Each structure stands twice: as structure tokens, then as C-alpha cells.
JSON list of C-alpha atoms in Angstrom, two decimals:
[
{"chain": "A", "resi": 210, "resn": "GLN", "atom": "CA", "xyz": [-7.71, -9.73, 16.93]},
{"chain": "A", "resi": 211, "resn": "ALA", "atom": "CA", "xyz": [-8.43, -13.44, 16.42]},
{"chain": "A", "resi": 212, "resn": "GLN", "atom": "CA", "xyz": [-11.73, -12.67, 14.71]},
{"chain": "A", "resi": 213, "resn": "LEU", "atom": "CA", "xyz": [-10.06, -10.12, 12.44]},
{"chain": "A", "resi": 214, "resn": "MET", "atom": "CA", "xyz": [-7.33, -12.55, 11.42]},
{"chain": "A", "resi": 215, "resn": "HIS", "atom": "CA", "xyz": [-9.94, -15.23, 10.80]},
{"chain": "A", "resi": 216, "resn": "ARG", "atom": "CA", "xyz": [-11.72, -12.89, 8.37]},
{"chain": "A", "resi": 217, "resn": "PHE", "atom": "CA", "xyz": [-8.41, -11.88, 6.79]},
{"chain": "A", "resi": 218, "resn": "PHE", "atom": "CA", "xyz": [-7.75, -15.52, 5.87]},
{"chain": "A", "resi": 219, "resn": "GLN", "atom": "CA", "xyz": [-11.34, -16.63, 5.21]},
{"chain": "A", "resi": 220, "resn": "ASP", "atom": "CA", "xyz": [-10.88, -16.91, 1.41]},
{"chain": "A", "resi": 221, "resn": "ALA", "atom": "CA", "xyz": [-7.31, -18.19, 1.52]},
{"chain": "A", "resi": 222, "resn": "ASN", "atom": "CA", "xyz": [-6.04, -21.76, 1.40]},
{"chain": "A", "resi": 223, "resn": "THR", "atom": "CA", "xyz": [-5.34, -22.07, 5.11]},
{"chain": "A", "resi": 224, "resn": "ASP", "atom": "CA", "xyz": [-3.73, -25.50, 4.76]},
{"chain": "A", "resi": 225, "resn": "TYR", "atom": "CA", "xyz": [-0.71, -23.67, 3.38]},
{"chain": "A", "resi": 226, "resn": "TYR", "atom": "CA", "xyz": [-0.61, -20.90, 5.97]},
{"chain": "A", "resi": 227, "resn": "THR", "atom": "CA", "xyz": [-1.20, -23.03, 9.04]},
{"chain": "A", "resi": 228, "resn": "GLY", "atom": "CA", "xyz": [0.60, -26.16, 7.90]},
{"chain": "A", "resi": 229, "resn": "VAL", "atom": "CA", "xyz": [-1.80, -28.43, 9.81]},
{"chain": "A", "resi": 230, "resn": "GLY", "atom": "CA", "xyz": [-5.23, -28.13, 8.26]},
{"chain": "A", "resi": 231, "resn": "PRO", "atom": "CA", "xyz": [-8.21, -25.81, 7.88]},
{"chain": "A", "resi": 232, "resn": "LEU", "atom": "CA", "xyz": [-8.26, -22.57, 9.83]},
{"chain": "A", "resi": 233, "resn": "LEU", "atom": "CA", "xyz": [-11.39, -23.59, 11.69]},
{"chain": "A", "resi": 234, "resn": "SER", "atom": "CA", "xyz": [-9.47, -26.41, 13.39]},
{"chain": "A", "resi": 235, "resn": "TRP", "atom": "CA", "xyz": [-7.01, -23.99, 14.98]},
{"chain": "A", "resi": 236, "resn": "LYS", "atom": "CA", "xyz": [-7.28, -22.41, 18.38]},
{"chain": "A", "resi": 237, "resn": "GLU", "atom": "CA", "xyz": [-7.86, -18.66, 18.30]},
{"chain": "A", "resi": 238, "resn": "ASP", "atom": "CA", "xyz": [-4.42, -17.80, 19.72]},
{"chain": "A", "resi": 239, "resn": "ASN", "atom": "CA", "xyz": [-2.37, -19.69, 17.13]},
{"chain": "A", "resi": 240, "resn": "TYR", "atom": "CA", "xyz": [-2.37, -17.09, 14.34]},
{"chain": "A", "resi": 241, "resn": "CYS", "atom": "CA", "xyz": [1.12, -15.97, 15.47]},
{"chain": "A", "resi": 242, "resn": "PHE", "atom": "CA", "xyz": [2.48, -19.26, 14.12]},
{"chain": "A", "resi": 243, "resn": "TYR", "atom": "CA", "xyz": [1.04, -18.91, 10.62]},
{"chain": "A", "resi": 244, "resn": "LYS", "atom": "CA", "xyz": [3.51, -18.64, 7.77]},
{"chain": "A", "resi": 245, "resn": "GLY", "atom": "CA", "xyz": [4.09, -14.96, 7.02]},
{"chain": "A", "resi": 246, "resn": "ILE", "atom": "CA", "xyz": [2.84, -13.66, 10.38]},
{"chain": "A", "resi": 247, "resn": "THR", "atom": "CA", "xyz": [5.07, -12.10, 13.03]},
{"chain": "A", "resi": 248, "resn": "CYS", "atom": "CA", "xyz": [3.76, -11.09, 16.43]},
{"chain": "A", "resi": 249, "resn": "GLU", "atom": "CA", "xyz": [5.04, -8.82, 19.18]},
{"chain": "A", "resi": 250, "resn": "ALA", "atom": "CA", "xyz": [5.73, -10.06, 22.70]},
{"chain": "A", "resi": 251, "resn": "ASP", "atom": "CA", "xyz": [2.09, -9.49, 23.67]},
{"chain": "A", "resi": 252, "resn": "ASP", "atom": "CA", "xyz": [0.93, -11.63, 20.70]},
{"chain": "A", "resi": 253, "resn": "LYS", "atom": "CA", "xyz": [-0.32, -8.66, 18.74]},
{"chain": "A", "resi": 254, "resn": "VAL", "atom": "CA", "xyz": [0.22, -9.17, 15.01]},
{"chain": "A", "resi": 255, "resn": "ALA", "atom": "CA", "xyz": [2.96, -6.76, 13.90]},
{"chain": "A", "resi": 256, "resn": "THR", "atom": "CA", "xyz": [3.89, -8.03, 10.44]},
{"chain": "A", "resi": 257, "resn": "VAL", "atom": "CA", "xyz": [2.05, -9.67, 7.55]},
{"chain": "A", "resi": 258, "resn": "GLU", "atom": "CA", "xyz": [4.42, -10.73, 4.79]},
{"chain": "A", "resi": 259, "resn": "TYR", "atom": "CA", "xyz": [3.45, -12.73, 1.71]},
{"chain": "A", "resi": 260, "resn": "TYR", "atom": "CA", "xyz": [5.56, -12.60, -1.44]},
{"chain": "A", "resi": 261, "resn": "ARG", "atom": "CA", "xyz": [5.12, -14.76, -4.53]},
{"chain": "A", "resi": 262, "resn": "VAL", "atom": "CA", "xyz": [2.28, -16.82, -3.11]},
{"chain": "A", "resi": 263, "resn": "ASN", "atom": "CA", "xyz": [-0.95, -17.83, -4.82]},
{"chain": "A", "resi": 264, "resn": "TYR", "atom": "CA", "xyz": [-3.14, -19.42, -2.18]},
{"chain": "A", "resi": 265, "resn": "GLY", "atom": "CA", "xyz": [-6.33, -17.40, -2.32]},
{"chain": "A", "resi": 266, "resn": "GLN", "atom": "CA", "xyz": [-7.50, -13.90, -1.49]},
{"chain": "A", "resi": 267, "resn": "PHE", "atom": "CA", "xyz": [-6.75, -11.85, 1.60]},
{"chain": "A", "resi": 268, "resn": "HIS", "atom": "CA", "xyz": [-9.13, -9.31, 3.14]},
{"chain": "A", "resi": 269, "resn": "LEU", "atom": "CA", "xyz": [-7.19, -6.10, 3.81]},
{"chain": "A", "resi": 270, "resn": "GLU", "atom": "CA", "xyz": [-10.13, -4.57, 5.66]},
{"chain": "A", "resi": 271, "resn": "SER", "atom": "CA", "xyz": [-9.69, -7.18, 8.40]},
{"chain": "A", "resi": 272, "resn": "LEU", "atom": "CA", "xyz": [-6.05, -6.48, 9.22]},
{"chain": "A", "resi": 273, "resn": "PRO", "atom": "CA", "xyz": [-5.70, -5.70, 12.95]},
{"chain": "A", "resi": 274, "resn": "PRO", "atom": "CA", "xyz": [-5.46, -1.98, 13.82]},
{"chain": "A", "resi": 275, "resn": "HIS", "atom": "CA", "xyz": [-2.01, -2.25, 15.46]},
{"chain": "A", "resi": 276, "resn": "LEU", "atom": "CA", "xyz": [-0.32, -3.84, 12.41]},
{"chain": "A", "resi": 277, "resn": "LYS", "atom": "CA", "xyz": [2.95, -2.04, 11.52]},
{"chain": "A", "resi": 278, "resn": "PHE", "atom": "CA", "xyz": [4.23, -3.79, 8.37]},
{"chain": "A", "resi": 279, "resn": "CYS", "atom": "CA", "xyz": [2.26, -5.30, 5.50]},
{"chain": "A", "resi": 280, "resn": "THR", "atom": "CA", "xyz": [3.71, -6.93, 2.38]},
{"chain": "A", "resi": 281, "resn": "ILE", "atom": "CA", "xyz": [1.39, -8.75, -0.01]},
{"chain": "A", "resi": 282, "resn": "SER", "atom": "CA", "xyz": [3.32, -8.70, -3.27]},
{"chain": "A", "resi": 283, "resn": "ARG", "atom": "CA", "xyz": [3.09, -10.86, -6.39]},
{"chain": "A", "resi": 284, "resn": "ALA", "atom": "CA", "xyz": [0.30, -12.74, -4.66]},
{"chain": "A", "resi": 285, "resn": "SER", "atom": "CA", "xyz": [-2.39, -12.77, -7.39]},
{"chain": "A", "resi": 286, "resn": "GLN", "atom": "CA", "xyz": [-4.70, -10.54, -5.35]},
{"chain": "A", "resi": 287, "resn": "ARG", "atom": "CA", "xyz": [-7.71, -9.00, -7.08]},
{"chain": "A", "resi": 288, "resn": "ALA", "atom": "CA", "xyz": [-9.88, -6.71, -5.00]},
{"chain": "A", "resi": 289, "resn": "GLU", "atom": "CA", "xyz": [-10.99, -3.10, -4.71]},
{"chain": "A", "resi": 290, "resn": "PHE", "atom": "CA", "xyz": [-8.52, -1.07, -2.66]},
{"chain": "A", "resi": 291, "resn": "ARG", "atom": "CA", "xyz": [-9.77, 1.38, -0.04]},
{"chain": "A", "resi": 292, "resn": "ALA", "atom": "CA", "xyz": [-7.08, 3.28, 1.84]},
{"chain": "A", "resi": 293, "resn": "ARG", "atom": "CA", "xyz": [-9.40, 4.25, 4.68]},
{"chain": "A", "resi": 294, "resn": "VAL", "atom": "CA", "xyz": [-9.75, 0.63, 5.88]},
{"chain": "A", "resi": 295, "resn": "LEU", "atom": "CA", "xyz": [-6.00, 0.10, 6.41]},
{"chain": "A", "resi": 296, "resn": "PRO", "atom": "CA", "xyz": [-4.64, -0.20, 9.96]},
{"chain": "A", "resi": 297, "resn": "ARG", "atom": "CA", "xyz": [-4.07, 3.26, 11.42]},
{"chain": "A", "resi": 298, "resn": "GLU", "atom": "CA", "xyz": [-0.67, 2.32, 12.92]},
{"chain": "A", "resi": 299, "resn": "LEU", "atom": "CA", "xyz": [0.71, 0.98, 9.63]},
{"chain": "A", "resi": 300, "resn": "LYS", "atom": "CA", "xyz": [4.23, 2.16, 8.75]},
{"chain": "A", "resi": 301, "resn": "TYR", "atom": "CA", "xyz": [5.09, 0.04, 5.70]},
{"chain": "A", "resi": 302, "resn": "LEU", "atom": "CA", "xyz": [2.75, -1.05, 2.90]},
{"chain": "A", "resi": 303, "resn": "ASP", "atom": "CA", "xyz": [3.79, -3.09, -0.14]},
{"chain": "A", "resi": 304, "resn": "LEU", "atom": "CA", "xyz": [0.99, -4.30, -2.43]},
{"chain": "A", "resi": 305, "resn": "ARG", "atom": "CA", "xyz": [2.92, -4.11, -5.70]},
{"chain": "A", "resi": 306, "resn": "ASN", "atom": "CA", "xyz": [2.45, -6.52, -8.59]},
{"chain": "A", "resi": 307, "resn": "ASN", "atom": "CA", "xyz": [-1.11, -7.61, -7.92]},
{"chain": "A", "resi": 308, "resn": "MET", "atom": "CA", "xyz": [-4.46, -6.72, -9.49]},
{"chain": "A", "resi": 309, "resn": "TYR", "atom": "CA", "xyz": [-5.84, -4.30, -6.92]},
{"chain": "A", "resi": 310, "resn": "TYR", "atom": "CA", "xyz": [-8.19, -1.80, -8.53]},
{"chain": "A", "resi": 311, "resn": "GLY", "atom": "CA", "xyz": [-10.26, 1.29, -7.80]},
{"chain": "A", "resi": 312, "resn": "ARG", "atom": "CA", "xyz": [-9.52, 4.97, -7.36]},
{"chain": "A", "resi": 313, "resn": "LEU", "atom": "CA", "xyz": [-6.26, 5.46, -5.51]},
{"chain": "A", "resi": 314, "resn": "ASP", "atom": "CA", "xyz": [-7.31, 7.70, -2.62]},
{"chain": "A", "resi": 315, "resn": "LEU", "atom": "CA", "xyz": [-3.87, 8.64, -1.28]},
{"chain": "A", "resi": 316, "resn": "GLU", "atom": "CA", "xyz": [-5.39, 11.35, 0.90]},
{"chain": "A", "resi": 317, "resn": "ASN", "atom": "CA", "xyz": [-6.86, 8.61, 3.12]},
{"chain": "A", "resi": 318, "resn": "LEU", "atom": "CA", "xyz": [-3.65, 6.67, 3.77]},
{"chain": "A", "resi": 319, "resn": "PRO", "atom": "CA", "xyz": [-2.82, 5.96, 7.43]},
{"chain": "A", "resi": 320, "resn": "PHE", "atom": "CA", "xyz": [-1.11, 8.96, 9.01]},
{"chain": "A", "resi": 321, "resn": "ASN", "atom": "CA", "xyz": [2.03, 7.09, 10.16]},
{"chain": "A", "resi": 322, "resn": "LEU", "atom": "CA", "xyz": [2.97, 5.44, 6.86]},
{"chain": "A", "resi": 323, "resn": "GLU", "atom": "CA", "xyz": [6.61, 5.81, 5.85]},
{"chain": "A", "resi": 324, "resn": "LYS", "atom": "CA", "xyz": [6.95, 3.63, 2.75]},
{"chain": "A", "resi": 325, "resn": "VAL", "atom": "CA", "xyz": [4.14, 2.87, 0.28]},
{"chain": "A", "resi": 326, "resn": "HIS", "atom": "CA", "xyz": [4.54, 0.66, -2.79]},
{"chain": "A", "resi": 327, "resn": "LEU", "atom": "CA", "xyz": [1.35, 0.35, -4.86]},
{"chain": "A", "resi": 328, "resn": "ASN", "atom": "CA", "xyz": [2.86, 0.11, -8.31]},
{"chain": "A", "resi": 329, "resn": "ASN", "atom": "CA", "xyz": [2.00, -2.48, -10.97]},
{"chain": "A", "resi": 330, "resn": "ASN", "atom": "CA", "xyz": [-1.67, -2.87, -10.17]},
{"chain": "A", "resi": 331, "resn": "LEU", "atom": "CA", "xyz": [-4.89, -1.71, -11.87]},
{"chain": "A", "resi": 332, "resn": "PHE", "atom": "CA", "xyz": [-5.49, 1.52, -9.94]},
{"chain": "A", "resi": 333, "resn": "THR", "atom": "CA", "xyz": [-7.17, 4.51, -11.57]},
{"chain": "A", "resi": 334, "resn": "GLY", "atom": "CA", "xyz": [-7.21, 8.21, -10.79]},
{"chain": "A", "resi": 335, "resn": "PRO", "atom": "CA", "xyz": [-7.58, 10.97, -10.28]},
{"chain": "A", "resi": 336, "resn": "ILE", "atom": "CA", "xyz": [-4.89, 11.03, -7.62]},
{"chain": "A", "resi": 337, "resn": "SER", "atom": "CA", "xyz": [-3.80, 13.88, -5.37]},
{"chain": "A", "resi": 338, "resn": "LEU", "atom": "CA", "xyz": [-0.57, 14.40, -3.45]},
{"chain": "A", "resi": 339, "resn": "ILE", "atom": "CA", "xyz": [-2.20, 16.84, -1.05]},
{"chain": "A", "resi": 340, "resn": "GLY", "atom": "CA", "xyz": [-2.22, 15.83, 2.61]},
{"chain": "A", "resi": 341, "resn": "LEU", "atom": "CA", "xyz": [0.18, 12.89, 2.38]},
{"chain": "A", "resi": 342, "resn": "PRO", "atom": "CA", "xyz": [1.19, 11.09, 5.61]},
{"chain": "A", "resi": 343, "resn": "ARG", "atom": "CA", "xyz": [3.52, 13.33, 7.64]},
{"chain": "A", "resi": 344, "resn": "ASN", "atom": "CA", "xyz": [6.33, 10.74, 7.91]},
{"chain": "A", "resi": 345, "resn": "LEU", "atom": "CA", "xyz": [6.19, 9.53, 4.32]},
{"chain": "A", "resi": 346, "resn": "GLU", "atom": "CA", "xyz": [9.58, 8.72, 2.79]},
{"chain": "A", "resi": 347, "resn": "GLN", "atom": "CA", "xyz": [8.75, 6.72, -0.34]},
{"chain": "A", "resi": 348, "resn": "LEU", "atom": "CA", "xyz": [5.69, 6.48, -2.57]},
{"chain": "A", "resi": 349, "resn": "GLN", "atom": "CA", "xyz": [5.40, 4.37, -5.73]},
{"chain": "A", "resi": 350, "resn": "VAL", "atom": "CA", "xyz": [2.21, 4.35, -7.79]},
{"chain": "A", "resi": 351, "resn": "HIS", "atom": "CA", "xyz": [3.60, 3.94, -11.31]},
{"chain": "A", "resi": 352, "resn": "SER", "atom": "CA", "xyz": [2.54, 1.25, -13.78]},
{"chain": "A", "resi": 353, "resn": "ASN", "atom": "CA", "xyz": [-1.16, 1.46, -13.01]},
{"chain": "A", "resi": 354, "resn": "ARG", "atom": "CA", "xyz": [-4.09, 2.78, -15.08]},
{"chain": "A", "resi": 355, "resn": "ILE", "atom": "CA", "xyz": [-3.80, 6.36, -13.89]},
{"chain": "A", "resi": 356, "resn": "ARG", "atom": "CA", "xyz": [-4.15, 8.92, -16.69]},
{"chain": "A", "resi": 357, "resn": "GLN", "atom": "CA", "xyz": [-4.09, 12.53, -15.57]},
{"chain": "A", "resi": 358, "resn": "ASN", "atom": "CA", "xyz": [-3.17, 15.91, -17.05]},
{"chain": "A", "resi": 359, "resn": "VAL", "atom": "CA", "xyz": [-2.11, 17.49, -13.75]},
{"chain": "A", "resi": 360, "resn": "VAL", "atom": "CA", "xyz": [-1.27, 15.93, -10.38]},
{"chain": "A", "resi": 361, "resn": "TRP", "atom": "CA", "xyz": [-1.38, 18.54, -7.60]},
{"chain": "A", "resi": 362, "resn": "TYR", "atom": "CA", "xyz": [0.77, 18.55, -4.49]},
{"chain": "A", "resi": 363, "resn": "ASP", "atom": "CA", "xyz": [1.15, 20.82, -1.49]},
{"chain": "A", "resi": 364, "resn": "THR", "atom": "CA", "xyz": [4.00, 20.98, 1.03]},
{"chain": "A", "resi": 365, "resn": "LEU", "atom": "CA", "xyz": [5.51, 17.50, 0.97]},
{"chain": "A", "resi": 366, "resn": "PRO", "atom": "CA", "xyz": [6.55, 15.56, 4.10]},
{"chain": "A", "resi": 367, "resn": "GLU", "atom": "CA", "xyz": [9.96, 16.64, 5.42]},
{"chain": "A", "resi": 368, "resn": "ARG", "atom": "CA", "xyz": [11.46, 13.15, 5.12]},
{"chain": "A", "resi": 369, "resn": "ILE", "atom": "CA", "xyz": [10.32, 12.46, 1.57]},
{"chain": "A", "resi": 370, "resn": "GLU", "atom": "CA", "xyz": [12.96, 10.67, -0.52]},
{"chain": "A", "resi": 371, "resn": "PHE", "atom": "CA", "xyz": [11.05, 10.09, -3.73]},
{"chain": "A", "resi": 372, "resn": "ILE", "atom": "CA", "xyz": [7.61, 9.90, -5.30]},
{"chain": "A", "resi": 373, "resn": "ARG", "atom": "CA", "xyz": [7.39, 7.74, -8.40]},
{"chain": "A", "resi": 374, "resn": "LEU", "atom": "CA", "xyz": [4.34, 8.44, -10.51]},
{"chain": "A", "resi": 375, "resn": "ILE", "atom": "CA", "xyz": [5.59, 7.04, -13.80]},
{"chain": "A", "resi": 376, "resn": "ASN", "atom": "CA", "xyz": [7.87, 4.29, -15.01]},
{"chain": "A", "resi": 377, "resn": "LYS", "atom": "CA", "xyz": [10.46, 4.61, -17.73]},
{"chain": "A", "resi": 378, "resn": "GLY", "atom": "CA", "xyz": [8.64, 5.20, -21.01]},
{"chain": "A", "resi": 379, "resn": "GLU", "atom": "CA", "xyz": [5.38, 6.29, -19.33]},
{"chain": "A", "resi": 380, "resn": "THR", "atom": "CA", "xyz": [5.82, 10.01, -19.99]},
{"chain": "A", "resi": 381, "resn": "LYS", "atom": "CA", "xyz": [2.33, 10.37, -21.51]},
{"chain": "A", "resi": 382, "resn": "VAL", "atom": "CA", "xyz": [0.30, 9.06, -18.58]},
{"chain": "A", "resi": 383, "resn": "ILE", "atom": "CA", "xyz": [0.89, 12.09, -16.32]},
{"chain": "A", "resi": 384, "resn": "GLY", "atom": "CA", "xyz": [0.96, 15.50, -17.99]},
{"chain": "A", "resi": 385, "resn": "GLN", "atom": "CA", "xyz": [2.62, 17.47, -15.21]},
{"chain": "A", "resi": 386, "resn": "VAL", "atom": "CA", "xyz": [3.04, 17.73, -11.47]},
{"chain": "A", "resi": 387, "resn": "HIS", "atom": "CA", "xyz": [2.11, 21.10, -10.03]},
{"chain": "A", "resi": 388, "resn": "ALA", "atom": "CA", "xyz": [2.36, 22.73, -6.59]},
{"chain": "A", "resi": 389, "resn": "THR", "atom": "CA", "xyz": [-0.82, 24.27, -5.22]},
{"chain": "A", "resi": 390, "resn": "ASN", "atom": "CA", "xyz": [1.13, 27.44, -4.39]},
{"chain": "A", "resi": 391, "resn": "PRO", "atom": "CA", "xyz": [4.69, 28.76, -4.95]},
{"chain": "A", "resi": 392, "resn": "GLY", "atom": "CA", "xyz": [5.67, 28.10, -1.34]},
{"chain": "A", "resi": 393, "resn": "ALA", "atom": "CA", "xyz": [5.03, 24.38, -1.74]},
{"chain": "A", "resi": 394, "resn": "ARG", "atom": "CA", "xyz": [7.39, 23.87, -4.68]},
{"chain": "A", "resi": 395, "resn": "THR", "atom": "CA", "xyz": [10.00, 21.16, -4.19]},
{"chain": "A", "resi": 396, "resn": "ASN", "atom": "CA", "xyz": [13.10, 19.82, -5.91]},
{"chain": "A", "resi": 397, "resn": "PRO", "atom": "CA", "xyz": [11.95, 18.17, -9.18]},
{"chain": "A", "resi": 398, "resn": "LYS", "atom": "CA", "xyz": [14.26, 15.25, -8.40]},
{"chain": "A", "resi": 399, "resn": "VAL", "atom": "CA", "xyz": [11.79, 14.14, -5.73]},
{"chain": "A", "resi": 400, "resn": "PHE", "atom": "CA", "xyz": [9.48, 13.02, -8.53]},
{"chain": "A", "resi": 401, "resn": "SER", "atom": "CA", "xyz": [11.53, 10.07, -9.72]},
{"chain": "A", "resi": 402, "resn": "MET", "atom": "CA", "xyz": [11.50, 9.45, -13.50]},
{"chain": "A", "resi": 403, "resn": "MET", "atom": "CA", "xyz": [9.53, 12.64, -14.20]},
{"chain": "A", "resi": 404, "resn": "PRO", "atom": "CA", "xyz": [11.28, 15.04, -16.60]},
{"chain": "A", "resi": 405, "resn": "LYS", "atom": "CA", "xyz": [12.10, 18.19, -14.63]},
{"chain": "A", "resi": 406, "resn": "GLU", "atom": "CA", "xyz": [10.26, 20.38, -17.13]},
{"chain": "A", "resi": 407, "resn": "MET", "atom": "CA", "xyz": [7.05, 18.56, -16.13]},
{"chain": "A", "resi": 408, "resn": "VAL", "atom": "CA", "xyz": [7.41, 19.49, -12.45]},
{"chain": "A", "resi": 409, "resn": "HIS", "atom": "CA", "xyz": [6.22, 22.93, -11.37]}
]
């Protein structure tokens, strides 16, 4: 875990996060005391939380596999996003209001995710809502660079509260949302901000 966290911070201004000097001067077991890091009783990193900071780039691919909650929002991050490198035990992901880019491969999100906020970045499509995480409750991907005639979905997770593909005034970026088969159709209200006539 120490090596992973070292790589996670390697391009960040560690004077800010550690409060005492460069990361290399710290002992390997002190990452639990960094600003924005919360650990469990066994010193496993459970939460990474950075909001409105601008102290360098983080490496998402080096987050420890047992991480549960990750917020890196309004943090001036610019990097290619790859869902398959995220921690498999992740439950909450908030990367909104950065400059993450690349194809948004929602089908490769960690299986245990419950809330996902990826809006206001530079993501492109095509996107698919087939095979979403089984416990997913909230998904926001609006205000990106996704332009798509049809977004397909199959049977949605039982606990889904909303999926937000567009923001107010973005009605031309997604043509329609369509179930793969009649049995998968859901209440149009699930697709927040989408006109009901665009949901099939």
C-alpha cells in the first residue's frame, strides 16, 4: 500500500499534503496522516478526499485496491480516465469538475460502486448503460463531450435513483435512451433531465 500511495502522490506538491516536507522524507507508514486521507483501524486507506485543491496531479491507477471512497473534485486534474484501473472495492467515486478525458467505459466500473459523479469533464463516447454495477444508485455523466444518437440500457440496478446524462439545455447531445428489450424498460423519470419522450 505504501508504494501505491507513493505513486499516487508522485506528481503532487507533497509539501501541502504532508505538511512537513517532501514525500520522500516521510516514513512509509505515515500516509494515514496526509491531508485528505482517512484510514481504517488496520491502517488501510479507506478514503481519499480532495476538493478545490490545485497542488499537482494524482495517479488514479495507483489507488489501493481496498479504497472505498474517492473524491477528487475541482482539483485541476487532467489525465486519461480508465475505469478498469479503479479499486475493485470502491463504493463512491466523485471526479466532477476536472479535465479528465477519454472514452467513458462505464461497463468497466468497479462492481460495488453505489454513487458515481463524472460530470463536467472532457469525456467522450460512445457510452453504454449495459452491465452497470449491481448496487448503483446514482450516476452523473452530463456536461462532458459525449454526443450520441442512442444510448442503450438493459435491466438497471434495483437501487437506482437517477442517471443524469444531460444537463439543462443539453437536449441535443443525446438523441434518445433506449432499452435493449421491452422487459428492460424503466420509468423515464430515472433519466434525470431527459424529456420522457426521449426515453424508450
